[in-house]
Coordinates of C-alpha atoms in Angstrom, one line a residue:
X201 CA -12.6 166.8 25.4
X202 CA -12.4 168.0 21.8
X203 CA -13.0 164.8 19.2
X204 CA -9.5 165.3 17.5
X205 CA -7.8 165.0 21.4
X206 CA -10.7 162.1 21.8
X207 CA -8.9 160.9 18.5
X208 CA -5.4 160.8 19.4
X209 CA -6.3 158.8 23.0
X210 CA -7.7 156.5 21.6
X211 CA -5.1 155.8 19.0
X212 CA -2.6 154.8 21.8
X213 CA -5.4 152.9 23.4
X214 CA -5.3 150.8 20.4
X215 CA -9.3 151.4 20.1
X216 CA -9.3 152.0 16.3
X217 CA -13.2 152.0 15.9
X218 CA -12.9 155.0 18.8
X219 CA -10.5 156.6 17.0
X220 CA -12.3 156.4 13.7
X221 CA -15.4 158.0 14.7
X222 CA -13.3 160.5 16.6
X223 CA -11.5 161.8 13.9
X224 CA -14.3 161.5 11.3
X225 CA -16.6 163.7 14.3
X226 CA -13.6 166.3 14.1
X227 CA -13.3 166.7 10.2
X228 CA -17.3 167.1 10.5
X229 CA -16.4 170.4 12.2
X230 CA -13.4 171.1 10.5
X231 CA -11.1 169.6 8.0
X232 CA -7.3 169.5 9.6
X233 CA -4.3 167.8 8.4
X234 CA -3.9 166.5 11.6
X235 CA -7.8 164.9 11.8
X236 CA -7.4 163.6 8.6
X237 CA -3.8 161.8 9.4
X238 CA -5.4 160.5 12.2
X239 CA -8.3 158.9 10.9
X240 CA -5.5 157.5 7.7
X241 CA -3.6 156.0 10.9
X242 CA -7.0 154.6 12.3
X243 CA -8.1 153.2 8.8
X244 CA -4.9 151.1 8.2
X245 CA -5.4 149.6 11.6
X246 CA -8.6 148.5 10.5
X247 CA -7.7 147.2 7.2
X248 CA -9.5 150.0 5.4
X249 CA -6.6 151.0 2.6
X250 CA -8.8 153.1 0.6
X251 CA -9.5 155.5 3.6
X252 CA -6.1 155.3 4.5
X253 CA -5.1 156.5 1.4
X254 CA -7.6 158.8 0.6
X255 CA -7.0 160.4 4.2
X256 CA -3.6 160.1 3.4
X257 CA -3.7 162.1 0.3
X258 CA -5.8 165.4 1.3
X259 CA -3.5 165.5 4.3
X260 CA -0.6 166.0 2.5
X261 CA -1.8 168.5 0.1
X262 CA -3.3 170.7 2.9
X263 CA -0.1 170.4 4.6
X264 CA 1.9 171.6 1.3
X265 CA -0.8 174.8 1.3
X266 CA 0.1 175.7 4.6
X267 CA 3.9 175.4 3.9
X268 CA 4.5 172.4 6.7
X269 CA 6.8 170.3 3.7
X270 CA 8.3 168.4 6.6
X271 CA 5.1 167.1 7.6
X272 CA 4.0 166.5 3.7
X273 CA 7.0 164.4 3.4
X274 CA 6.4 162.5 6.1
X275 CA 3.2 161.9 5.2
X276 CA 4.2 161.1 1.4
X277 CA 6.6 158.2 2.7
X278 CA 3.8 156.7 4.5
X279 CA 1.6 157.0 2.1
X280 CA 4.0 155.5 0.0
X281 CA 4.3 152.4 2.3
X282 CA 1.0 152.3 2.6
X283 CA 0.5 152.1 -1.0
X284 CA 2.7 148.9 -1.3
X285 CA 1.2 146.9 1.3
X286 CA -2.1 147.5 0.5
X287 CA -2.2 147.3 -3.3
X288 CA 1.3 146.3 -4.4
X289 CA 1.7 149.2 -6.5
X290 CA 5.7 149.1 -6.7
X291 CA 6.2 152.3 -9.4
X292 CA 3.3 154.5 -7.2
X293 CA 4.7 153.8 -4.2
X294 CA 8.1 154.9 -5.8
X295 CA 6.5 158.0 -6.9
X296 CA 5.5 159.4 -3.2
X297 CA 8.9 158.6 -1.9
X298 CA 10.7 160.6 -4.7
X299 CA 8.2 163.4 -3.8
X300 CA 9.2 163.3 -0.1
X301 CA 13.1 163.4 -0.8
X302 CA 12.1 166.5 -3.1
X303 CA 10.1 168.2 0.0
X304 CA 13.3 167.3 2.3
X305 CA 16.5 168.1 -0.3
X306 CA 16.8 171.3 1.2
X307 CA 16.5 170.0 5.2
X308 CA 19.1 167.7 5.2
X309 CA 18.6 167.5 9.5
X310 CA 15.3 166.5 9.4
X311 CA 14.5 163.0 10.8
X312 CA 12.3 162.6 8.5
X313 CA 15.1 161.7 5.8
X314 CA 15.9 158.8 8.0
X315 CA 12.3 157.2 7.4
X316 CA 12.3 158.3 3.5
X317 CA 15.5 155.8 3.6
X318 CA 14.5 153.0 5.7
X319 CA 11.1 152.8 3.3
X320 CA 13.1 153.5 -0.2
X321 CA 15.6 150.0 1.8
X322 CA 13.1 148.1 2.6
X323 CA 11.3 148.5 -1.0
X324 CA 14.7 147.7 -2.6
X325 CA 15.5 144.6 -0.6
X326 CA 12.1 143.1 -0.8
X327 CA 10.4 143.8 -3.5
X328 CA 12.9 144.8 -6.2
X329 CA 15.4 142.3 -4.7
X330 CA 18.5 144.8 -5.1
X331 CA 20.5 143.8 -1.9
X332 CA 23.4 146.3 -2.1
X333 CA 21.0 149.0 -2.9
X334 CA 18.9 148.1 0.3
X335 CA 22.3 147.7 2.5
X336 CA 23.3 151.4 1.8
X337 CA 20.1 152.8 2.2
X338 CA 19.3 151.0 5.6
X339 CA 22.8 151.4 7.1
X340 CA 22.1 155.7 6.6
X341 CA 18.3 155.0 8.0
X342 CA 19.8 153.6 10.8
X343 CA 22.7 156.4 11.7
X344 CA 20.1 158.6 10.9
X345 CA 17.5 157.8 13.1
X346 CA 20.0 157.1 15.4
X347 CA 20.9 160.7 15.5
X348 CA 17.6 161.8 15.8
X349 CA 17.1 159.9 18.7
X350 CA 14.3 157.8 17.3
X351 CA 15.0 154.4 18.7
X352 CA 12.1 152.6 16.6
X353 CA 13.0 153.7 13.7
X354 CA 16.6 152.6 14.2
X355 CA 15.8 149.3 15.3
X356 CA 13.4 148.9 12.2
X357 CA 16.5 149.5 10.0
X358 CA 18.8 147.7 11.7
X359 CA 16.3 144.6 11.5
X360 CA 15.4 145.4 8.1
X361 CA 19.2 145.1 7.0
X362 CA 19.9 142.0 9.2
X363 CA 17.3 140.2 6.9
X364 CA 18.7 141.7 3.7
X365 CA 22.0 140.3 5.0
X366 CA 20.5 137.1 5.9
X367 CA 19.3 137.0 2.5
X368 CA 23.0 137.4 1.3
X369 CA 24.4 134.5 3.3
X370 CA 25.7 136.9 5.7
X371 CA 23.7 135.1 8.3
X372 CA 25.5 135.8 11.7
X373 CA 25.8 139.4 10.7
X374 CA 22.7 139.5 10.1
X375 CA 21.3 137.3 12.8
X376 CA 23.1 139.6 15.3
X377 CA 20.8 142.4 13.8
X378 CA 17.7 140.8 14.1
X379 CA 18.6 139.9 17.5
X380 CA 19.1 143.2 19.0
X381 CA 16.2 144.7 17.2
X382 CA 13.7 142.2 18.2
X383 CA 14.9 142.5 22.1
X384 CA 14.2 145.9 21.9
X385 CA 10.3 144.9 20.7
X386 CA 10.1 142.1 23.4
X387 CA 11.4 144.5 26.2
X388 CA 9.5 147.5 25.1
X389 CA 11.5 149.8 24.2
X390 CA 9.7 150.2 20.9
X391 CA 7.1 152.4 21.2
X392 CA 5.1 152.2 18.4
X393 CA 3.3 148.5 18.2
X394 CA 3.3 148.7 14.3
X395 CA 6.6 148.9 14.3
X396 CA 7.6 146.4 17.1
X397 CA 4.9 143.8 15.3
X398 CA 7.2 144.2 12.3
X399 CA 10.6 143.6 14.1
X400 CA 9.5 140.4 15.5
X401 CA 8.1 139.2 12.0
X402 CA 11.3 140.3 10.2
X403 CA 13.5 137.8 12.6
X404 CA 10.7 135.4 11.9
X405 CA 10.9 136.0 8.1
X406 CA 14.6 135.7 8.5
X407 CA 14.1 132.1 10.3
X408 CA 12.1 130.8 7.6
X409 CA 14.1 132.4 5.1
X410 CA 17.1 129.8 6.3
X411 CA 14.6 127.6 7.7
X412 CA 15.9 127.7 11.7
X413 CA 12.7 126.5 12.2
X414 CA 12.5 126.3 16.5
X415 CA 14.1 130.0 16.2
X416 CA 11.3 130.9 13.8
X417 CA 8.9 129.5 16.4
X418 CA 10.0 131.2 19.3
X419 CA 9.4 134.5 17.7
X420 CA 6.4 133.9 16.0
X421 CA 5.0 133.3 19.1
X422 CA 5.9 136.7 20.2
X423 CA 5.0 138.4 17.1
X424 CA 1.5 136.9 17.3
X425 CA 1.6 138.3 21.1
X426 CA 2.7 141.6 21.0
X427 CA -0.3 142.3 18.2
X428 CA -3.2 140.7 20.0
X429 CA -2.1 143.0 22.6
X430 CA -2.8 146.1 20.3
X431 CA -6.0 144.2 19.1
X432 CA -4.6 142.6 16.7
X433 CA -6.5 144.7 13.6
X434 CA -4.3 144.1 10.1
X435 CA -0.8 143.6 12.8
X436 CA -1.9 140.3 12.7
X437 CA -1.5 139.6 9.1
X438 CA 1.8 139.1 8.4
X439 CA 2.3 137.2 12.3
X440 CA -0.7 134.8 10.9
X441 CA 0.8 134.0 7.3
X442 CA 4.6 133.6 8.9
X443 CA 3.2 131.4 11.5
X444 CA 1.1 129.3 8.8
X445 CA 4.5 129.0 7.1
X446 CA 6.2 127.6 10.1
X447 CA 2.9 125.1 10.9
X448 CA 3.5 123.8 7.0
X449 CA 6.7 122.7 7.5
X450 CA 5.8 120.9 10.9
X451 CA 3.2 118.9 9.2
X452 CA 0.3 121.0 11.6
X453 CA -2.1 121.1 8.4
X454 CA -5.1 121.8 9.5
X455 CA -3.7 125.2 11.8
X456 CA -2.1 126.4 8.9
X457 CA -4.9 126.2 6.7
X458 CA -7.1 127.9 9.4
X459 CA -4.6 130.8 9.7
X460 CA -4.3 131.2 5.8
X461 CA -7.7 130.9 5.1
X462 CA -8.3 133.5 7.5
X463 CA -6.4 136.1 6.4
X464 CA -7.3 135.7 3.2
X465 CA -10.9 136.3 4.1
X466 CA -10.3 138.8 6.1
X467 CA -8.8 140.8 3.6
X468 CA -10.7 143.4 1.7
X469 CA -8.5 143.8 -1.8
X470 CA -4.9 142.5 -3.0
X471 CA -2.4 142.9 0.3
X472 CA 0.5 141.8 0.7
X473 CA -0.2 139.7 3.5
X474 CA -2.8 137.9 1.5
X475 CA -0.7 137.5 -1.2
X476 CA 1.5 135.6 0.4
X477 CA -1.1 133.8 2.2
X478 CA -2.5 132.8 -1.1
X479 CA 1.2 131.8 -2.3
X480 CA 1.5 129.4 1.0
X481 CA -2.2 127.7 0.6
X482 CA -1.1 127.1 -2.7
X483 CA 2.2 125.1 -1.5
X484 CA -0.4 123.5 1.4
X485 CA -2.6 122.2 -1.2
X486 CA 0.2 121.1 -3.1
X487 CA 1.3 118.9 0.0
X488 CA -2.0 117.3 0.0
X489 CA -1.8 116.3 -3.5
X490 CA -5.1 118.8 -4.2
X491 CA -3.2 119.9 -7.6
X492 CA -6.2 121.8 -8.9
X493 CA -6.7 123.7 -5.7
X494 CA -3.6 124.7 -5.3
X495 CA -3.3 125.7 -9.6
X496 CA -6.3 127.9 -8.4
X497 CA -4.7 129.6 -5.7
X498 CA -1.2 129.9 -7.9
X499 CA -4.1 131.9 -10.8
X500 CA -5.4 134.3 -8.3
X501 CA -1.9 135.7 -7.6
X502 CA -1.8 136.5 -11.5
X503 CA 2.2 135.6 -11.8
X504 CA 3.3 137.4 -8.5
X505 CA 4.3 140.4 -10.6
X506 CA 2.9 142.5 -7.4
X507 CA 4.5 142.6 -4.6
X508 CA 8.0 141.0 -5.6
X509 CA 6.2 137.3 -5.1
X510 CA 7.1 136.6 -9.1
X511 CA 10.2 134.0 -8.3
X512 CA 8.2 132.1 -5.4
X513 CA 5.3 131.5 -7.3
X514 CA 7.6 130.2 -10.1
X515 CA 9.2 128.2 -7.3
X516 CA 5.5 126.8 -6.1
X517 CA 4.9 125.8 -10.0
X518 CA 8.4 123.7 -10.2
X519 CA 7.4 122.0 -7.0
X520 CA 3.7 121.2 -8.2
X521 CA 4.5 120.4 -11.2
X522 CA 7.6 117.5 -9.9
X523 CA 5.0 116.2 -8.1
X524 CA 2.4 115.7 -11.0
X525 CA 5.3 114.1 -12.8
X526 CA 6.5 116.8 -15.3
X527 CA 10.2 117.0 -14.6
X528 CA 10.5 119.6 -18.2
X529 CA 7.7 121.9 -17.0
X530 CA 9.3 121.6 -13.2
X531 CA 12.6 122.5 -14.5
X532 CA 11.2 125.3 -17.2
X533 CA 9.4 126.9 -13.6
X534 CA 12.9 126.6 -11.2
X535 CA 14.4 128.4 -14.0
X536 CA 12.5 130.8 -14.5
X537 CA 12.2 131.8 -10.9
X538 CA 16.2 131.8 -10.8
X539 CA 16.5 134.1 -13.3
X540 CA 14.1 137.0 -11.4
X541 CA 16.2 135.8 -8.5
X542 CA 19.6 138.2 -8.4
X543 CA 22.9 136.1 -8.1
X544 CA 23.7 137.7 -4.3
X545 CA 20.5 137.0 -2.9
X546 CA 21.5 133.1 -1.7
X547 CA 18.4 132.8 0.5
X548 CA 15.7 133.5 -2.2
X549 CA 17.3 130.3 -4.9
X550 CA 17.1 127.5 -2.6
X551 CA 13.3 126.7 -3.2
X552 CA 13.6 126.8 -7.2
X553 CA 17.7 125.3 -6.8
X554 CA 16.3 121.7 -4.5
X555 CA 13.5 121.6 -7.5
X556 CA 15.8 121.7 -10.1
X557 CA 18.3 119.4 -9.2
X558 CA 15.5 116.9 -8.7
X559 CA 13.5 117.7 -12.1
X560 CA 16.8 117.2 -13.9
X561 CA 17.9 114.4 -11.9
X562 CA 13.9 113.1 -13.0
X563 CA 14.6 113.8 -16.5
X564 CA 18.0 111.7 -17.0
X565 CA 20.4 114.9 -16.9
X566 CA 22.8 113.6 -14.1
X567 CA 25.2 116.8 -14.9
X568 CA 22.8 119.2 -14.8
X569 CA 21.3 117.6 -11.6
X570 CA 25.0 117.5 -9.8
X571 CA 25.6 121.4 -10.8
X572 CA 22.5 122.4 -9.3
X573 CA 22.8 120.2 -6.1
X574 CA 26.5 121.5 -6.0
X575 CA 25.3 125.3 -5.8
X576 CA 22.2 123.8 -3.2
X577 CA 25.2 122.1 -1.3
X578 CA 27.7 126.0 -1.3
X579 CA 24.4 127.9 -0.1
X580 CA 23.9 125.4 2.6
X581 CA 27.3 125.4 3.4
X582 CA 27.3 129.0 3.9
X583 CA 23.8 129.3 5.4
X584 CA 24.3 126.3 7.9
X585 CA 20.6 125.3 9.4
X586 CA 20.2 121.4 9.8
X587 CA 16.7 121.6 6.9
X588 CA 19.0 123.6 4.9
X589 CA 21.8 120.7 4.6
X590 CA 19.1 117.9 4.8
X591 CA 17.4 119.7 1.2
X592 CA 21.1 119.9 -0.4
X593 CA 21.4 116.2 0.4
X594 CA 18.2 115.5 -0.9
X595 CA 19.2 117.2 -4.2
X596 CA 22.5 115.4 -3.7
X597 CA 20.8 111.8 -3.7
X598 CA 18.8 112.5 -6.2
X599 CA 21.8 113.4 -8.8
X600 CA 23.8 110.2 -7.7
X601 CA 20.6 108.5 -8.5
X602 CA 20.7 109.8 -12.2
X603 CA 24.4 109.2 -12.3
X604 CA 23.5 105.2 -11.1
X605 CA 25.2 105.5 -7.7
X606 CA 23.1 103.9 -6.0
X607 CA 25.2 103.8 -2.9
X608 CA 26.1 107.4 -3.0
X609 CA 22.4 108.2 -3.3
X610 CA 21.4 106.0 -0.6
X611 CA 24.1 107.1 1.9
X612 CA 22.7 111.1 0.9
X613 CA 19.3 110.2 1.5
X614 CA 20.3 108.6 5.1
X615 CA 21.6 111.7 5.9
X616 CA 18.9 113.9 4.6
X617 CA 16.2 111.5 6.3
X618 CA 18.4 112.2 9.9
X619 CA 18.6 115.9 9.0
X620 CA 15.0 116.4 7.9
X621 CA 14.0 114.5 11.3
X622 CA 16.1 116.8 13.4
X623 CA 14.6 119.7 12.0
X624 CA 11.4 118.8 12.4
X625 CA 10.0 118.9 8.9
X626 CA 7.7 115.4 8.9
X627 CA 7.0 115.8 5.2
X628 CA 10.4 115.5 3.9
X629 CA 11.5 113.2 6.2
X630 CA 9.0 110.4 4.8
X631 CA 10.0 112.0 1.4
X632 CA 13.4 111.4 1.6
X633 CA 13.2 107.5 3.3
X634 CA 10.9 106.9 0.5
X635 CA 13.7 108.1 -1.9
X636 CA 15.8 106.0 0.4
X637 CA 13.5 102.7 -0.1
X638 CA 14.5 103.2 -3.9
X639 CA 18.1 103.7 -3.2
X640 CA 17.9 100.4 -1.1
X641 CA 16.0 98.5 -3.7
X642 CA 18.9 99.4 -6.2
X643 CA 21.6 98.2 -3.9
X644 CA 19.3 94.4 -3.8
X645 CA 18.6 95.1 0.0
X646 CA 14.3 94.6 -0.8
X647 CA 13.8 93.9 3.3
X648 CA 15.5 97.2 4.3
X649 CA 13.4 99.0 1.2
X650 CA 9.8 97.7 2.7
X651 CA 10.6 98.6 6.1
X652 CA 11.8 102.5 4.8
X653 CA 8.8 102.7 2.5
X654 CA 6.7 101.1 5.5
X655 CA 7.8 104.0 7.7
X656 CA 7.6 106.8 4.9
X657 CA 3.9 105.7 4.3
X658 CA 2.8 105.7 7.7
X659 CA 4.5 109.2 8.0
X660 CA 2.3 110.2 4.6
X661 CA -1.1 109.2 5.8
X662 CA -0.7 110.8 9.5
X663 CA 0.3 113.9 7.1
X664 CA -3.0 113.7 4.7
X665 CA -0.4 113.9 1.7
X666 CA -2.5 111.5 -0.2
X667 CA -0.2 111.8 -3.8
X668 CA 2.8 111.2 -1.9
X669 CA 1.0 108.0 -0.2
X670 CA -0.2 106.8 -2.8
X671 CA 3.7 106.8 -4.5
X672 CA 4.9 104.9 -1.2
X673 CA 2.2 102.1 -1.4
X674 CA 3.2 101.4 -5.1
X675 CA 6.9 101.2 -4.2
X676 CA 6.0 98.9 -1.1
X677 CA 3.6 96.7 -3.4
X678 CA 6.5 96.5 -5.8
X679 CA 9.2 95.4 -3.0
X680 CA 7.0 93.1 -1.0
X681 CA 3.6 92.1 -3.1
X682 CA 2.3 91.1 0.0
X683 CA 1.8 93.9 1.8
X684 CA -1.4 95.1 -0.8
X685 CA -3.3 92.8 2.2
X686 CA -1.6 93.6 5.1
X687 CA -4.1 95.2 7.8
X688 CA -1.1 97.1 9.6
X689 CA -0.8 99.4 6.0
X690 CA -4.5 100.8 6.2
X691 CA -3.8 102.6 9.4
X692 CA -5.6 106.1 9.7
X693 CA -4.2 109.6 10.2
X694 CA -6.0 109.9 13.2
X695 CA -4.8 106.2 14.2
X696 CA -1.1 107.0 13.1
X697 CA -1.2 110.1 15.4
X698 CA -2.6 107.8 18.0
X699 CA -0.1 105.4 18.0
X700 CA 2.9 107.4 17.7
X701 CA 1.7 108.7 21.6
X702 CA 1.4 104.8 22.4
X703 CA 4.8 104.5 21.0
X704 CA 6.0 107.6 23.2
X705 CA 4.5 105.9 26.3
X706 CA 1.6 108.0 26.9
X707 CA -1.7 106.7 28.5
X708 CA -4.7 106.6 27.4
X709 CA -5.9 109.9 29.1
X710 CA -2.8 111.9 28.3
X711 CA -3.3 110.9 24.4
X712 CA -7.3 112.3 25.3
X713 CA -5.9 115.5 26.5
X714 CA -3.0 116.2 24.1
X715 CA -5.7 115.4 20.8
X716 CA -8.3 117.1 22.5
X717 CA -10.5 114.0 22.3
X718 CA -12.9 111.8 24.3
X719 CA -11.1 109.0 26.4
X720 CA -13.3 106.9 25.0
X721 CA -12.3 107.8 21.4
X722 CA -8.9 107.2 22.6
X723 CA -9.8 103.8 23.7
X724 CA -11.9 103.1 20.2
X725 CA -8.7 104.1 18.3
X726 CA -5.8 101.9 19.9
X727 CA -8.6 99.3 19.6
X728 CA -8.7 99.6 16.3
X729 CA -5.2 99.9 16.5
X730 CA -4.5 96.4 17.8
X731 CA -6.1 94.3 15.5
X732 CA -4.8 96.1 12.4
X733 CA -1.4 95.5 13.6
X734 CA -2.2 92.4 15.4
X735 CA -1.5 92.9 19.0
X736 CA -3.3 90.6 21.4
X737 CA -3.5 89.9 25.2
X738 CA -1.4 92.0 28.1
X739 CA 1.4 92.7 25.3
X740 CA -0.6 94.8 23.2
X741 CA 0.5 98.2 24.1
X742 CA 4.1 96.7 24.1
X743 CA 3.8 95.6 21.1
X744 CA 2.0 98.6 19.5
X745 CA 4.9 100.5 20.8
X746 CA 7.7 98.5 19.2
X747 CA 5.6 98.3 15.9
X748 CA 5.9 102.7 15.9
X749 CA 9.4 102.7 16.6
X750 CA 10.1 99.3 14.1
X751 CA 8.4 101.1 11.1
X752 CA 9.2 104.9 11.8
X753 CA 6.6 106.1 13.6
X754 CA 8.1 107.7 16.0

């Protein structure tokens, strides 16, 4: 078999290396566009951008000398794509994609205009963050491909405009979108693995985006599936950095940093993947109360300006800096971010919005804190997922905190804490019953404040968000002094995670199997356990168990 034929089998085998050496053996013997396509396609399935884009290059300019312009514009608009990903290069990537509309203005029937569109959409909605632009484009990518008969790239469109609508609150519109496009990846009909990989993570995006976070989980899972069934290679970049998203927000740390860390490492130059992989370890480390780390990993992404990440780093800074204390600088960094943010696009103001009502709220402002909690509480409204309403009632309680309502706040930060637990978000959960614990000591209720900043401590520490901690055991030493000696406060993590299992009524040997530890760890820990807490005799699990659902635990 001739190595370009060798090549191309091995490229639908998924055996990149194969098809590498293939394709390099062929242009040994000859120089083709076709060889040289196929080793670009190879390349960017092994993460090597500069071959991709070098191959990429000399294959369209030997196509244009043989007079092929259909195939040099269909080679331009990957190349442009491949240019974005890969180096973030907005105005270059712009550049190939005018070239291939010139090379198709006068074949208006080619199907190649209907990729030229979905690209030119998908670089308006996400990176240049012009929403109506982005509709009109991948509505005619989608008719057009449709008319072509090229399934995958109509259900790439179709998914890349149901997140562009999810993005404009249009979120059962969208949803519906997302839906049928990523049913069409699960069930095969996509051919093209690079394209039903990116389906799946758009619906994921789109979950996050709103924060449906069980939705977001479900198709994670298969995102991360369907590319470790095409060996994985640089498909599972963006599955790995959406799923690290997801394991943030459940409070799985150490997963997420795994996952971030590696594709970080993995990565050979600036990506996007990394990029935003980079962006999320710096909101990780910001969790843990590691400031300086995560001011590091904010540095590397030099502002965001590549790659459309400028408003979410912004929004990163507002959050870090809230947490060091800065309510000016936090509200300085939320606006900022609001302003690169365009008024339509509802989705991408709800990080730097929940900041701002809080900085202000922080800094004495009470009307400034209510307007911005106000426009939290209409996207919420509109976008409708339970951690959606529980961060609008969090910004909510924080405003009738500045405004002295103190019964207001506390009833908002009930409903956030109920929210946030529904969701499955342990983080702000503990957040918001330790904002709740202030509320309470404002309304004279000190009992009720200890046992809510009691329950948001223990919820800290089995977290590892030291800062956050630490700002619950002040509260509870100022509430109840005595509880700077009591043993049942100096819990573990590892002991927290322990004894919310004894709380759920697990033995010792399902708690071994589920941690992945030794039953005689197991055994070590609830011992240790019991004494901190106090639990003696043939009543101790019983009791251990009513102390995790007394103080939160659970």
């Amino acid at each position: 078999m001739e190595p370009l034929a060798q090549g191309r089998q091995a490229l639908e085998a998924g055996a990149w290396e194969q098809a590498r050496a293939s394709f390099e053996q062929a242009l040994g013997q000859e120089e083709t566009a076709e060889a040289l396509e196929g080793l670009a396609v190879s390349a960017r399935w092994l993460g090597d951008a500069s071959r991709a884009i070098d191959a990429g290059e000399r294959a369209f300019l030997l196509h244009r000398r043989r007079g092929d312009d259909e195939a040099a514009a269909r080679v331009a608009a990957l190349l442009s794509l491949e240019v974005l990903e890969s180096r973030g290069d907005a105005a270059v990537a712009s550049g190939w994609l005018a070239r291939a509309r010139d090379l198709l203005r006068d074949r208006p029937l080619s199907p190649w205009n209907a990729m030229v569109d979905g690209i030119e959409g998908g670089l308006a909605g996400m990176y240049e963050r012009d929403l109506p632009r982005a509709s009109r484009l991948l509505e005619r990518a989608a008719t057009g491909a449709r008319q072509a008969g090229n399934l995958d790239g109509e259900l790439l469109a179709r998914a890349q405009l149901g997140l562009v609508l999810v993005g404009s609150g249009q979120v059962t519109d969208g949803m519906r979108l997302l839906d049928g496009a990523a049913t069409g990846a699960v069930s095969g009909e996509i051919a093209d693995p690079s394209s039903a990989v990116a389906v799946c993570c758009l619906l994921t995006m789109a979950c996050l985006a709103v924060r449906d976070l069980e939705r977001a989980a479900q198709w994670s899972r298969y995102a991360m599936d369907a590319a470790a069934s095409r060996g994985g290679g640089t498909l599972f970049d963006y599955p790995r950095t959406d799923r690290a998203a997801l394991l943030i927000w459940q409070g799985r740390w150490e997963e997420a940093d795994k996952e971030l860390r590696g594709v970080i490492a993995a990565a050979t130059g600036w990506s996007r993947p990394a990029a935003l992989a980079r962006l999320r370890l710096a909101d990780l480390r910001r969790r843990q109360g590691r400031f300086a780390e995560a001011d590091a990993a904010l540095d590397e992404l030099d502002g965001g300006a590549r790659g459309g990440l400028a408003p979410l780093v912004s929004a990163v800074r507002a959050a870090l800096a809230l947490d060091r204390g800065d309510a000016g600088e936090a509200a300085r960094q939320a606006e900022a971010s609001l302003r690169l943010v365009p008024a339509d696009d509802l989705v991408e103001q709800v990080d730097a919005l929940e900041v701002l009502a809080r900085a202000r709220a922080a800094a004495g402002d009470a009307h400034a804190a209510h307007r911005a909690a106000a426009e939290l509480v209409a996207i919420a409204g509109k976008l409708g997922t339970r951690a959606l309403r529980a961060a609008a009632e969090l910004a909510t309680g924080a405003a009738a905190t500045a405004s002295r309502d103190p019964g207001g706040a506390r009833a908002a930060f009930e409903r956030a804490g109920d929210l946030f637990g529904l969701a499955d978000a342990p983080l702000e959960a503990a957040a918001a019953r330790l904002e709740l614990a202030r509320a309470l000591v404002d309304t004279d209720q000190p009992e009720a404040a200890a046992r809510e900043a009691t329950a948001a401590l223990a919820g800290f520490r089995a977290l590892g968000a030291a800062h956050q901690a630490q700002r619950a055991e002040r509260l509870l030493a100022e509430v109840d002094p005595a509880a700077r000696g009591r043993p049942d406060l100096r819990l573990t993590p590892r002991e927290v995670e322990v004894l919310r299992l004894v709380g759920q009524g697990r033995s010792n040997d399902e708690i071994a199997s589920g941690l992945f530890l030794s039953v005689r760890t197991v055994e070590r820990h609830v011992a240790n356990i019991y004494a901190k807490i106090g639990a003696t005799g043939r009543t101790a699990r019983a009791t251990a168990s009513a102390f995790a659902h007394r103080n939160g635990i659970i």
